[in-house]
Short mmCIF file of C-alpha atoms and ligand atoms in Angstrom, two decimals:
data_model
loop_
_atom_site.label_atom_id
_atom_site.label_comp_id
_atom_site.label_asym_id
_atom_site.label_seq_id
_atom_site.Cartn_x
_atom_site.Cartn_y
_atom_site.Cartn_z
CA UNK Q 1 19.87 12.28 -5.66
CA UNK Q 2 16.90 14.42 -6.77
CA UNK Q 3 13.50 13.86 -5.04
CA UNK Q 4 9.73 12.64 -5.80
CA UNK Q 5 6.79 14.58 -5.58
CA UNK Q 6 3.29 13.46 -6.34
CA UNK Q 7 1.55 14.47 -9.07
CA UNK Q 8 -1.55 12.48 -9.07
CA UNK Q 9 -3.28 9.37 -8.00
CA UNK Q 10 -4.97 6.10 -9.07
CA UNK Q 11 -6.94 3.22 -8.09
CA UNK Q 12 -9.15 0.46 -8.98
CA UNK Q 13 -10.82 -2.52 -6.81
CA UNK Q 14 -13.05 -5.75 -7.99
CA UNK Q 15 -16.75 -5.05 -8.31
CA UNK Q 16 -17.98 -7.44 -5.72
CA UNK Q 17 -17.41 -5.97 -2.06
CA UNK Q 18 -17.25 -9.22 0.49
CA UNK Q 19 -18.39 -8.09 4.17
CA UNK Q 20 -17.68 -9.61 7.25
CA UNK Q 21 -21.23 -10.73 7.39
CA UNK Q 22 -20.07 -13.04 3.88
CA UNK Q 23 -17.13 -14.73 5.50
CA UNK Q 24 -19.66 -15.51 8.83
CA UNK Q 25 -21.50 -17.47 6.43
CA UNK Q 26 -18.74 -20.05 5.35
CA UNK Q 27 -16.66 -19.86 8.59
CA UNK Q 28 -16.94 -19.55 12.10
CA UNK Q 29 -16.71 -15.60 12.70
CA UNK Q 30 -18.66 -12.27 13.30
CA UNK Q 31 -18.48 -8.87 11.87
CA UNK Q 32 -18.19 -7.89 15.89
CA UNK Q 33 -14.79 -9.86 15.94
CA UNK Q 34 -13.45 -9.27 12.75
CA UNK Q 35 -14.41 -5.23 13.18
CA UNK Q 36 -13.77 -5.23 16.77
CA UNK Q 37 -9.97 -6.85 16.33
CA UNK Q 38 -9.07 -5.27 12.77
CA UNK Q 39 -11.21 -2.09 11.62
CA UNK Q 40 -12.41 -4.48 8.88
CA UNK Q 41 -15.68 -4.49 8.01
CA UNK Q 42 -15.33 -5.24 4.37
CA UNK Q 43 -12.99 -6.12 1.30
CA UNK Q 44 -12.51 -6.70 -2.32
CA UNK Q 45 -12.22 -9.89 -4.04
CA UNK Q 46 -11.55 -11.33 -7.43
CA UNK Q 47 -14.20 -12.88 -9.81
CA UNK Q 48 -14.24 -13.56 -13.01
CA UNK Q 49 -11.89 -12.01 -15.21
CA UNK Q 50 -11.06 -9.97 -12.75
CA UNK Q 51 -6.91 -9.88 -12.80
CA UNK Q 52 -4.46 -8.48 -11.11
CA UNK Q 53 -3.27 -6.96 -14.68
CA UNK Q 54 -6.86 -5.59 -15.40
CA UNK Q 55 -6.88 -3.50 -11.71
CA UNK Q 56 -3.19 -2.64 -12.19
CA UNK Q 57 -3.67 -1.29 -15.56
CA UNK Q 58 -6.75 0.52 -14.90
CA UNK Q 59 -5.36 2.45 -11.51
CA UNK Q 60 -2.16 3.11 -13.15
CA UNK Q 61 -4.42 4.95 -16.39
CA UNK Q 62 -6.21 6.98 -14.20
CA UNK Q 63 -3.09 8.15 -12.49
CA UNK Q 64 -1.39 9.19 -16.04
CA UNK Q 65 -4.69 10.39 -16.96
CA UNK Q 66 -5.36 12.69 -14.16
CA UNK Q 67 -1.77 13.89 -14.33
CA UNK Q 68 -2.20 14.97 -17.91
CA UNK Q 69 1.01 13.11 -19.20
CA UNK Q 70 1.62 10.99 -22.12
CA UNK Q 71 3.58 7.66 -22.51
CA UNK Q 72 6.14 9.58 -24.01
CA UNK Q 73 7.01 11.44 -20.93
CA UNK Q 74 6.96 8.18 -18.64
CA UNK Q 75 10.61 7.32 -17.34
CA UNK Q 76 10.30 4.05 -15.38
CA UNK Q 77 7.20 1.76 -14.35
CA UNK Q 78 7.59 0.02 -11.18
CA UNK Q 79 5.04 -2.21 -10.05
CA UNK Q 80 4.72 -3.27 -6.49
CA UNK Q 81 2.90 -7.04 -6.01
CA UNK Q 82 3.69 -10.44 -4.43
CA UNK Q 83 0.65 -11.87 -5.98
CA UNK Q 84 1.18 -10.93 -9.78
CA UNK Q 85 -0.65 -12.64 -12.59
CA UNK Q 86 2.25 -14.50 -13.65
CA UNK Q 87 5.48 -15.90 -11.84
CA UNK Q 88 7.03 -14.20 -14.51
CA UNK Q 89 7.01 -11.80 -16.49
CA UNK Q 90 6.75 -9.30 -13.95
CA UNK Q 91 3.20 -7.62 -13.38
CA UNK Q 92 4.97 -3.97 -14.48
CA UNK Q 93 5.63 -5.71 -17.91
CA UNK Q 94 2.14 -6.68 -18.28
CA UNK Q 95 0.75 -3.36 -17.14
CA UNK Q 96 3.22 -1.78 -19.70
CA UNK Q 97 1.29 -3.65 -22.37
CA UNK Q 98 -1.86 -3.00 -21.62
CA UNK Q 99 -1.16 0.54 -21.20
CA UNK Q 100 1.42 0.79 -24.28
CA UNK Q 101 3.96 2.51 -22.81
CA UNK Q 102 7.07 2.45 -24.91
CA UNK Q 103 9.69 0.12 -25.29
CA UNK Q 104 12.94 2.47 -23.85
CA UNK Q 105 12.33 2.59 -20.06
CA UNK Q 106 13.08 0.28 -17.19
CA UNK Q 107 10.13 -1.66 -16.33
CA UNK Q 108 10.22 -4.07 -13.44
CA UNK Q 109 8.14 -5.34 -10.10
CA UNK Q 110 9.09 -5.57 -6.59
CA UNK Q 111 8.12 -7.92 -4.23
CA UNK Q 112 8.58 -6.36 -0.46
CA UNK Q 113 4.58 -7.45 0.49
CA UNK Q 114 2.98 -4.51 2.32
CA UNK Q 115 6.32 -2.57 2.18
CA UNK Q 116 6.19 -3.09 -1.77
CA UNK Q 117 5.16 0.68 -2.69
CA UNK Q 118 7.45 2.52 -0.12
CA UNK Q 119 10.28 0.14 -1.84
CA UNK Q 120 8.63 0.66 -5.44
CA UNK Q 121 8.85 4.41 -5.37
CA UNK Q 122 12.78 4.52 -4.25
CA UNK Q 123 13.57 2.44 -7.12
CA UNK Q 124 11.67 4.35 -9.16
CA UNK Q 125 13.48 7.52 -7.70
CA UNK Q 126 17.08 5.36 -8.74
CA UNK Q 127 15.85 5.15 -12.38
CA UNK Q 128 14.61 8.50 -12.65
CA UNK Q 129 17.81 9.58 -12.02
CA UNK Q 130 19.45 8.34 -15.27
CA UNK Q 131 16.36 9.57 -17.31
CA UNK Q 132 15.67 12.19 -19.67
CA UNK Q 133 11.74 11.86 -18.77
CA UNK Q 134 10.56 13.35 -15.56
CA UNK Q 135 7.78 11.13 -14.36
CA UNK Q 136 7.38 8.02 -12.89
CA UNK Q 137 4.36 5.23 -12.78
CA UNK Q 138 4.30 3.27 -9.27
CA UNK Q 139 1.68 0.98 -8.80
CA UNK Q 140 0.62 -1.88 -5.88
CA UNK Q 141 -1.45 -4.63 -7.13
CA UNK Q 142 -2.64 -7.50 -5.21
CA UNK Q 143 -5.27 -10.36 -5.36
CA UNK Q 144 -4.40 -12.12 -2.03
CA UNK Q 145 -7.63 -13.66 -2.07
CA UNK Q 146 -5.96 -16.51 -4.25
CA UNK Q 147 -3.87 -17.37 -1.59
CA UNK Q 148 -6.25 -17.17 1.57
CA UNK Q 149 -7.03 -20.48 3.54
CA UNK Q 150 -10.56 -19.92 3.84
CA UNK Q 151 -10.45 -22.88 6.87
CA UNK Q 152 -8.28 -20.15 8.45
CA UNK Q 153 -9.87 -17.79 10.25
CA UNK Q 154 -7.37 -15.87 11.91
CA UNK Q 155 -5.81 -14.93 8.43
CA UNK Q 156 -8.64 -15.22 6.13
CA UNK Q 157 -10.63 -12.33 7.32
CA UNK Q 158 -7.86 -9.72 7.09
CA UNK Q 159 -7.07 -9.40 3.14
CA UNK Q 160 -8.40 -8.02 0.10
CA UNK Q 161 -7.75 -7.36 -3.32
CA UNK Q 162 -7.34 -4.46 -4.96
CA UNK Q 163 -4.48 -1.51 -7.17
CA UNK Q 164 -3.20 1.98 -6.43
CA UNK Q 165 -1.02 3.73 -8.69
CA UNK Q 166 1.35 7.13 -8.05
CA UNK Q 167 2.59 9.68 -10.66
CA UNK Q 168 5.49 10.95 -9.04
CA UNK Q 169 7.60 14.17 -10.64
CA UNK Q 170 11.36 14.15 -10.37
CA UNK Q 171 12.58 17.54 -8.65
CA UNK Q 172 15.47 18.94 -7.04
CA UNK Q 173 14.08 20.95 -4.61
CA UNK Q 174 11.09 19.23 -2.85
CA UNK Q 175 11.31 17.91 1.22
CA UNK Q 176 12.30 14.31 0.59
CA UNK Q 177 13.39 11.74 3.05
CA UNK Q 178 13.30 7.97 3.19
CA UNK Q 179 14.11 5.01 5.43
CA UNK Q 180 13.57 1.37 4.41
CA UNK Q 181 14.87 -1.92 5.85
CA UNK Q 182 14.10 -5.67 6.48
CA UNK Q 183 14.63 -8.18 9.02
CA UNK Q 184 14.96 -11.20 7.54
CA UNK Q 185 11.55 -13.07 8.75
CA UNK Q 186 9.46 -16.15 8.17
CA UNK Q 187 6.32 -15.03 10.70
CA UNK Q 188 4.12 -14.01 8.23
CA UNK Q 189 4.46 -15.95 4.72
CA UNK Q 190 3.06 -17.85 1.09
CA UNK Q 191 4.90 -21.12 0.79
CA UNK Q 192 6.26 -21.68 -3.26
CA UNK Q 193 5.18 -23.80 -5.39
CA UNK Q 194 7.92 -25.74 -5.23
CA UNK Q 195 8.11 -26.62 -1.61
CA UNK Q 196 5.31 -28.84 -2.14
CA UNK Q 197 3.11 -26.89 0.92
CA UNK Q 198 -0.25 -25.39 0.35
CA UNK Q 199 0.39 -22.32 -1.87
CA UNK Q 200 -1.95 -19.96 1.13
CA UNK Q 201 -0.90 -16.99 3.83
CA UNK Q 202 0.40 -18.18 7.51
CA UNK Q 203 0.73 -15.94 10.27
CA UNK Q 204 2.03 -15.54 13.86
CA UNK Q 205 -0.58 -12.54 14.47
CA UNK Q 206 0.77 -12.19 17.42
CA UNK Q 207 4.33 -12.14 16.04
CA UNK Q 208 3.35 -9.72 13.13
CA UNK Q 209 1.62 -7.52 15.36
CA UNK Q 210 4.25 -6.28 17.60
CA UNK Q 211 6.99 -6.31 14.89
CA UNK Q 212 4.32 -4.02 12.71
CA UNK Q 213 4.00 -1.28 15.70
CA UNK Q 214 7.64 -1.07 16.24
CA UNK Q 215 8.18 -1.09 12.48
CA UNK Q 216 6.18 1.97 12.58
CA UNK Q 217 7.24 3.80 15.14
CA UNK Q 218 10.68 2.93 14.16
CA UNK Q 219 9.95 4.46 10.50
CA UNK Q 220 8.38 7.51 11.82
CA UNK Q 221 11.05 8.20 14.03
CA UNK Q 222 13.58 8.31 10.94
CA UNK Q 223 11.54 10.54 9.11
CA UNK Q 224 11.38 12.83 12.06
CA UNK Q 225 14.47 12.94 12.87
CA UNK Q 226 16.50 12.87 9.33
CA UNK Q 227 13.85 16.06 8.74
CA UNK Q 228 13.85 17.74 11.50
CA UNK Q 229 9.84 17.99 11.08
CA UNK Q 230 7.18 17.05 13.65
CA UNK Q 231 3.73 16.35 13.50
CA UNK Q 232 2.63 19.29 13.26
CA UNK Q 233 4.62 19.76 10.11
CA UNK Q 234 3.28 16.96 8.63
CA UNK Q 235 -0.54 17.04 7.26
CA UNK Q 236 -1.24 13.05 6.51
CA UNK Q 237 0.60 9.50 7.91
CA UNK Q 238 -0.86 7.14 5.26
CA UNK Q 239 0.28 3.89 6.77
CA UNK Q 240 -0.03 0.36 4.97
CA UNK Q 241 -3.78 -0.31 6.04
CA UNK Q 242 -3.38 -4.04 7.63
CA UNK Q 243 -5.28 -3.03 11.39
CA UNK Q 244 -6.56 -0.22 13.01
CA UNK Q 245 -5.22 -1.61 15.86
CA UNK Q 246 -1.62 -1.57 15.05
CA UNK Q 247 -2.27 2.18 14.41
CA UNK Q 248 -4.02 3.10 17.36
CA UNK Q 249 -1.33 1.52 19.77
CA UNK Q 250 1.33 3.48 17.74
CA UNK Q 251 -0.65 7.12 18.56
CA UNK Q 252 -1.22 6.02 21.26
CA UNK Q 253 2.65 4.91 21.95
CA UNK Q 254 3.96 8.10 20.01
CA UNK Q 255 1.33 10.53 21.67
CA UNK Q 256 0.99 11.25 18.29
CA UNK Q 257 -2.56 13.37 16.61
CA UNK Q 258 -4.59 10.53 15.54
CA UNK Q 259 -6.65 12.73 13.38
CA UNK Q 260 -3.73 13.22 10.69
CA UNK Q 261 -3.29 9.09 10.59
CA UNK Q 262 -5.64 8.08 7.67
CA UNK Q 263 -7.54 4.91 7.88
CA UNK Q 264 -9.87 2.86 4.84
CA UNK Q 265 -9.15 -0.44 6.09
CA UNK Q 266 -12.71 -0.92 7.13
CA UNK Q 267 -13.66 -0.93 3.43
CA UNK Q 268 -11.10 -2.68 1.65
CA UNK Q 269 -9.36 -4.83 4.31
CA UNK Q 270 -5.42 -5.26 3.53
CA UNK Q 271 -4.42 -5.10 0.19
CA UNK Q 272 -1.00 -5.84 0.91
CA UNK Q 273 1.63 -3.62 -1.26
CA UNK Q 274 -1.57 -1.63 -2.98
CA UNK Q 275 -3.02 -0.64 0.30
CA UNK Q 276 -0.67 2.92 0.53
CA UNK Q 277 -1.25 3.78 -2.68
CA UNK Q 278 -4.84 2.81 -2.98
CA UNK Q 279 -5.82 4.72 0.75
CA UNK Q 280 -3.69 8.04 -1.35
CA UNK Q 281 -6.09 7.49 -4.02
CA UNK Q 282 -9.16 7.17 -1.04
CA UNK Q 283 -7.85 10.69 0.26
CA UNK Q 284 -7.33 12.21 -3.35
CA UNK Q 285 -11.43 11.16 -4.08
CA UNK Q 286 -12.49 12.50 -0.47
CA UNK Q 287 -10.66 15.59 -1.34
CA UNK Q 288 -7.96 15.05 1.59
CA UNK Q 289 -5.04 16.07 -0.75
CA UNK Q 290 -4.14 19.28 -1.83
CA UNK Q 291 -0.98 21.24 -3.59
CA UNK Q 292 1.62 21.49 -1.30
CA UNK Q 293 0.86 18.96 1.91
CA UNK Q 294 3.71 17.23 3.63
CA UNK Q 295 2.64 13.29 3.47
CA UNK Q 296 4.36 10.90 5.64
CA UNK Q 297 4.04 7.08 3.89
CA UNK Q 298 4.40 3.94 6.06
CA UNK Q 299 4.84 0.35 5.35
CA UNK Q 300 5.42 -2.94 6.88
CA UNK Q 301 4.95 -6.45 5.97
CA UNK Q 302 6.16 -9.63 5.00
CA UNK Q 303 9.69 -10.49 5.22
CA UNK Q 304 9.80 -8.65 7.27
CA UNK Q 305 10.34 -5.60 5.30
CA UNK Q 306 9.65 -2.31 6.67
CA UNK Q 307 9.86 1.77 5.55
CA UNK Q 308 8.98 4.86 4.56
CA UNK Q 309 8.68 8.34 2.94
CA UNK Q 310 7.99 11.97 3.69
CA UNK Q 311 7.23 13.66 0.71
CA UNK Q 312 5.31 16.49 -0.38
CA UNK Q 313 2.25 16.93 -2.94
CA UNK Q 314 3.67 18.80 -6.06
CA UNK Q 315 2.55 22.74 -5.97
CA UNK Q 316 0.88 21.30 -9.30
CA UNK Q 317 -0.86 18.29 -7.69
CA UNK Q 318 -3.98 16.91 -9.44
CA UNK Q 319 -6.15 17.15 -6.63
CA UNK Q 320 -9.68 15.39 -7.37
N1 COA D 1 -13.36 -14.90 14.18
C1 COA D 1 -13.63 -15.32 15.42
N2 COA D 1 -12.69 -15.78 16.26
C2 COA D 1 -11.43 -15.81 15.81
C3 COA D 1 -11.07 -15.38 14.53
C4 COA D 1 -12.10 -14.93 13.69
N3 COA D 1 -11.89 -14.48 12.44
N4 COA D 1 -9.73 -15.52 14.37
C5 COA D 1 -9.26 -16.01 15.52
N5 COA D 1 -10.28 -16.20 16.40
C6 COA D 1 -10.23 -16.71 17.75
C7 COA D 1 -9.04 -17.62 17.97
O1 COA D 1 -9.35 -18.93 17.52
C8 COA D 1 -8.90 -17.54 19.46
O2 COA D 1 -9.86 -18.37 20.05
P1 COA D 1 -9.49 -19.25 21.36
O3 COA D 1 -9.13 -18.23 22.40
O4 COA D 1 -10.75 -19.99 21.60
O5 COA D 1 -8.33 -20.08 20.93
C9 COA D 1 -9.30 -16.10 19.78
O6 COA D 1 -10.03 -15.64 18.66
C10 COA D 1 -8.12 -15.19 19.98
O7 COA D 1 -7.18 -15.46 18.96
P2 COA D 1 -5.85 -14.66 18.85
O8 COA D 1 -5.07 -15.18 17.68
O9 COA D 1 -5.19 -14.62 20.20
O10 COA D 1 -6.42 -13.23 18.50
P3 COA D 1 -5.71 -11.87 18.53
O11 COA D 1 -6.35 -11.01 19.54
O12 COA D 1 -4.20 -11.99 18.52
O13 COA D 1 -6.11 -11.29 17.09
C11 COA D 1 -5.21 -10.93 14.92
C12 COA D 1 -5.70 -11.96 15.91
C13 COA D 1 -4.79 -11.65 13.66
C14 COA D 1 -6.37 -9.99 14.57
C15 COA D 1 -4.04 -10.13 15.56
O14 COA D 1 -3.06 -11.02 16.02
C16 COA D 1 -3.42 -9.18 14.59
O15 COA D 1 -4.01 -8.17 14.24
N6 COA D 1 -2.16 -9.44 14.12
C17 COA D 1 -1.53 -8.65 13.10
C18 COA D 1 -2.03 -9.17 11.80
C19 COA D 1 -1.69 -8.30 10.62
O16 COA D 1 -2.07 -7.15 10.57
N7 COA D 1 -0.98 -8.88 9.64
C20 COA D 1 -0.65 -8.26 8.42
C21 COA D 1 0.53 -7.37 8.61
S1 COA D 1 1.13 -6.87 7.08
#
């Protein structure tokens, strides 16, 4: 199969930032704990007409925009979200309308929570292959405010809502290697509509915690080792963005150069399956990216999926 490379990047958050400082004034926490046990000092969340189609739509434009490619040339739209507008149709159909893409391409979401994009961008790499077009849209979209129990502390203060969207280039030369998996897990979870219990996020932190650092050490290690790279040959580890915690004990586990692991968490809080693409649009806007970097992506989440990519920025990459 040919690889991905990244062309360009994408994002888009709510208007209204909630800090830490908010939440202390409807429940019983501090921006000292919250900051001091997450790296989260502030998020994102919904008001309004403020949709989960609106930010999708708008991070995926700016991503086709700033890669200088027309709807013509897009082969597949996969949209990664477990908190779409609608149960169904998917959130990649909606985003298709509102962008106008045409009618010939495979268009569909997937829901792997804070995995979603690492999953998203494989099967957009499986539908590129059958396509005459070279590019693919991947965006993660999320408003998990709508699901937060706000008499929960211990889950309430960790998510926010927010879209980051990928232009990635089919190409049969570029450094390519992926690893993805699930185990089959309950510990951190939305209840359905249907089963009658609160529609809102539970958590085992505890639980979630240890299976996110071996997730990621685990994921890592693949990439390593299927590539033969190290860290030195790698320039950025974007990992989902749920803790600074989890990624300090993995450095610190790995002995790995903490400087190269990228962290935004303290502004947006966990966006769930748009926080890897939305941090690679952070880095594209701080000027982090460049033509040519080796970029290692990592995610973990609910179900517990888990996974990730080494890829490289195209030699044509729209760096901001
Ligand atoms: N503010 C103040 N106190 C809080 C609090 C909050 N927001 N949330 C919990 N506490 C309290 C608890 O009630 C408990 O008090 P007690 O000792 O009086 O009972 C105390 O803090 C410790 O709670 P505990 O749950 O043991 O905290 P912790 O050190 O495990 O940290 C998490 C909780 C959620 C931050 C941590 O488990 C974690 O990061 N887990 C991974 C979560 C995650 O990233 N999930 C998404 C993955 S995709």
């Amino acid at each position: 199969m040919e690889s991905l490379e990244l062309i360009a990047t994408g994002g888009a958050v709510p208007k209204h930032p909630v800090h830490n400082n908010d939440l202390a004034k409807i429940m019983d926490t501090s921006d000292e704990w919250i900051f001091s046990r997450t790296g989260i000092h502030s998020r994102y969340f919904c008001e309004g007409d403020e949709t989960v189609t609106a930010l999708a739509a708008e991070a995926a434009r700016q991503a086709m925009e700033r890669a200088g490619i027309t709807s013509d040339e897009v082969g597949c739209l996969v949209a990664a979200t477990c908190s779409g507008d609608y149960a169904t149709p998917a959130e990649s159909c909606l985003v298709q309308r509102a962008l106008g893409l045409p009618d010939d391409i495979p268009v569909t979401d997937v829901n792997a929570a804070c995995s979603g994009f690492i999953y998203a961008a494989e099967v957009a790499r499986g539908f590129l292959q059958e396509s005459e077009k070279p590019y693919a849209l991947v965006v993660g979209a999320e408003q998990i405010s709508r699901f937060l129990d706000m008499t929960d502390r211990s889950t309430a203060v960790l998510f926010g809502d927010g879209a980051g969207a990928a232009v990635f280039r089919r190409t049969p030369a570029s450094l390519y290697h992926h690893v993805l998996g699930a185990a089959g897990g309950l510990e951190i979870n939305v209840p359905g509509a249907a089963s009658g219990k609160p529609e809102k996020v539970s958590m085992d932190g505890k639980a979630v915690f240890r299976f996110a650092t071996r997730a990621m050490r685990r994921s890592i290690e693949s990439l390593m080792e299927q590539s033969g790279k190290t860290f030195d040959d790698v320039d950025w580890v974007i990992c989902h963005q749920a803790n600074s915690r989890i990624i300090d004990h993995v450095v610190r586990r790995m002995n790995a150069p903490a400087e190269k692991f990228f962290e935004d968490m303290d502004r947006f809080g966990n966006t769930s399956g748009a926080s890897v693409p939305l941090a690679l649009n952070d880095m594209n806007e701080q000027h982090l990216l460049s033509p040519g970097q080796t970029l290692l992506l990592i995610g973990f989440g609910s179900g517990l999926t888990w996974g990730g990519l080494m890829l490289k920025c195209a030699p044509d990459f729209r760096a901001e």
